[in-house]
Amino acid sequence: MKDRIEKIKRLAEPFMKSTFYSPANEDDIFAFEKSNDIIIPSSYKEFLMLTNGAILFGGDAFLYGVSGDIKYHVNYDFTGGQVPKQLLILGYYRDRHICYDHLNDIFAFYTDEDYESIEEECMIFNDFVEVLDYAIDIAEN
């Protein structure tokens, strides 16, 4: 995970600038999970302990944090409740929510598909590192 963050930082074109927040600690994450009655997937917790949210690639992507002075917190829904409750919102990339689906143990770029067809309609990833790899690949090319 740390190497992906360093790779993003090296994309130094002014329009590609990324901002990373101070890391969260385990207590911050646990308190956020408890107060919001959610479970954050382990690969995203690893990300949070390196950076408690981020603004990537000049604002193409926002990754949400759990505490402190950040713009958005995990599970922030900019559509006002259109994202199915089965999905945990971790951020957004361009016009799609970055979500974690606890029932299927997958990460998805979600727009407005029916929950039942999420695996057929959405871009799916098995781990949060794959989400970062995809975003890095798009940014580099």
C-alpha atoms as one frame of an Amber mdcrd trajectory, in Angstrom:
protein
   0.000   0.000   0.000   2.762   2.417   0.947   4.459   1.977  -2.437   1.221
   2.918  -4.243   0.951   6.119  -2.216   4.571   6.972  -3.045   3.892   6.306
  -6.724   0.917   8.681  -6.642   3.059  11.347  -4.966   5.594  11.069  -7.805
   2.953  12.031 -10.381   4.029  15.635 -10.008   2.373  17.487 -12.893   0.512
  20.475 -11.420  -2.863  19.208 -12.647  -2.129  15.777 -11.123  -1.242  17.019
  -7.622  -2.481  14.795  -4.794  -3.014  15.681  -1.144  -2.673  13.139   1.645
  -3.908  13.675   5.200  -2.198  12.702   8.435  -2.635   9.000   9.218  -5.465
   7.708  11.363  -4.655   5.334  14.176  -6.399   2.120  15.180  -8.336   3.910
  17.935  -9.672   6.511  15.445 -10.785   3.768  13.072 -12.369   1.648  15.795
 -14.226   4.651  17.255 -15.524   5.627  13.800 -16.688   2.081  13.079 -18.432
   1.849  16.447 -20.128   5.258  16.267 -21.352   4.618  12.708 -22.156   0.913
  13.142 -19.975  -0.115  10.189 -16.988  -2.358   9.504 -14.229  -0.964   7.313
 -12.422  -3.609   5.222  -8.880  -4.408   6.346  -7.172  -3.202   3.154  -8.853
   0.211   3.521  -7.891   0.328   7.206  -4.289  -0.200   6.085  -4.692   2.785
   3.752  -6.182   4.915   6.555  -3.243   4.157   8.832  -0.962   5.616   6.140
  -3.209   8.527   5.184  -6.580   9.384   6.693  -8.107  10.185   3.324  -6.721
  11.813   0.206  -7.502  14.013  -2.766  -5.950  12.356  -5.805  -4.955  13.500
  -9.269  -6.055  17.118  -8.988  -9.453  16.172  -7.572 -10.376  13.282  -9.902
 -10.668  11.102  -6.813 -11.426  11.612  -3.143 -10.722   8.861  -0.623 -12.579
   9.367   2.621 -11.127   9.301   6.122 -12.464   8.667   9.595 -11.386  11.595
  11.746  -9.980  15.081  11.889 -10.084  17.956   9.452 -10.930  16.163   6.223
 -13.537  17.119   3.664 -15.507  13.836   3.723 -15.775  10.856   6.052 -16.244
   7.194   5.137 -19.800   6.485   3.964 -20.457  10.054   2.746 -23.052   9.768
  -0.035 -23.012  12.756  -2.391 -26.170  11.439  -4.074 -28.259  11.853  -0.938
 -29.067   8.210  -0.260 -29.108   6.565  -3.690 -26.280   4.163  -2.859 -27.635
   0.825  -1.531 -27.138   0.351   2.204 -25.200  -2.879   1.515 -22.342  -0.757
   0.147 -19.849   1.110   2.314 -18.763   4.295   0.526 -14.999   4.840   0.686
 -14.694   7.718  -1.752 -15.317   8.580  -5.355 -13.428   8.439  -8.616 -14.642
  10.875 -11.254 -18.425  10.383 -11.153 -18.542   6.997  -9.410 -18.596   6.043
  -5.764 -15.787   3.771  -4.615 -17.599   1.233  -2.438 -17.001  -1.919  -0.489
 -19.632  -4.648  -0.623 -19.497  -6.724   2.585 -21.871  -9.364   1.237 -19.713
 -10.186  -1.794 -16.350  -9.097  -0.296 -15.541  -6.873  -3.286 -14.779  -3.253
  -4.059 -16.803  -1.592  -6.805 -17.020   1.650  -8.754 -20.723   2.261  -8.302
 -22.993   4.749 -10.098 -26.664   3.844  -9.882 -27.021   0.175 -10.748 -29.447
  -2.143  -8.989 -27.699  -3.869  -6.124 -28.594  -7.301  -7.517 -26.629  -6.578
 -10.712 -23.622  -4.877  -9.128 -21.130  -7.562 -10.163 -22.345  -7.446 -13.773
 -22.729  -3.673 -14.095 -19.854  -2.241 -12.041 -16.088  -2.300 -12.277 -15.094
  -4.829  -9.575 -11.872  -5.203  -7.544 -10.904  -7.825  -4.981  -8.781  -5.556
  -2.796  -8.338  -1.819  -2.213  -4.794  -2.048  -3.600  -6.342  -3.037  -6.946
  -8.473   0.119  -6.815  -5.317   2.217  -6.350  -3.488   0.305  -9.100  -6.347
   1.017 -11.520  -6.380   4.750 -10.677  -2.590   4.954 -11.010  -2.689   3.193
 -14.384  -5.295   5.650 -15.700  -3.315   8.634 -14.362  -0.059   7.441 -15.918
  -1.541   6.764 -19.346
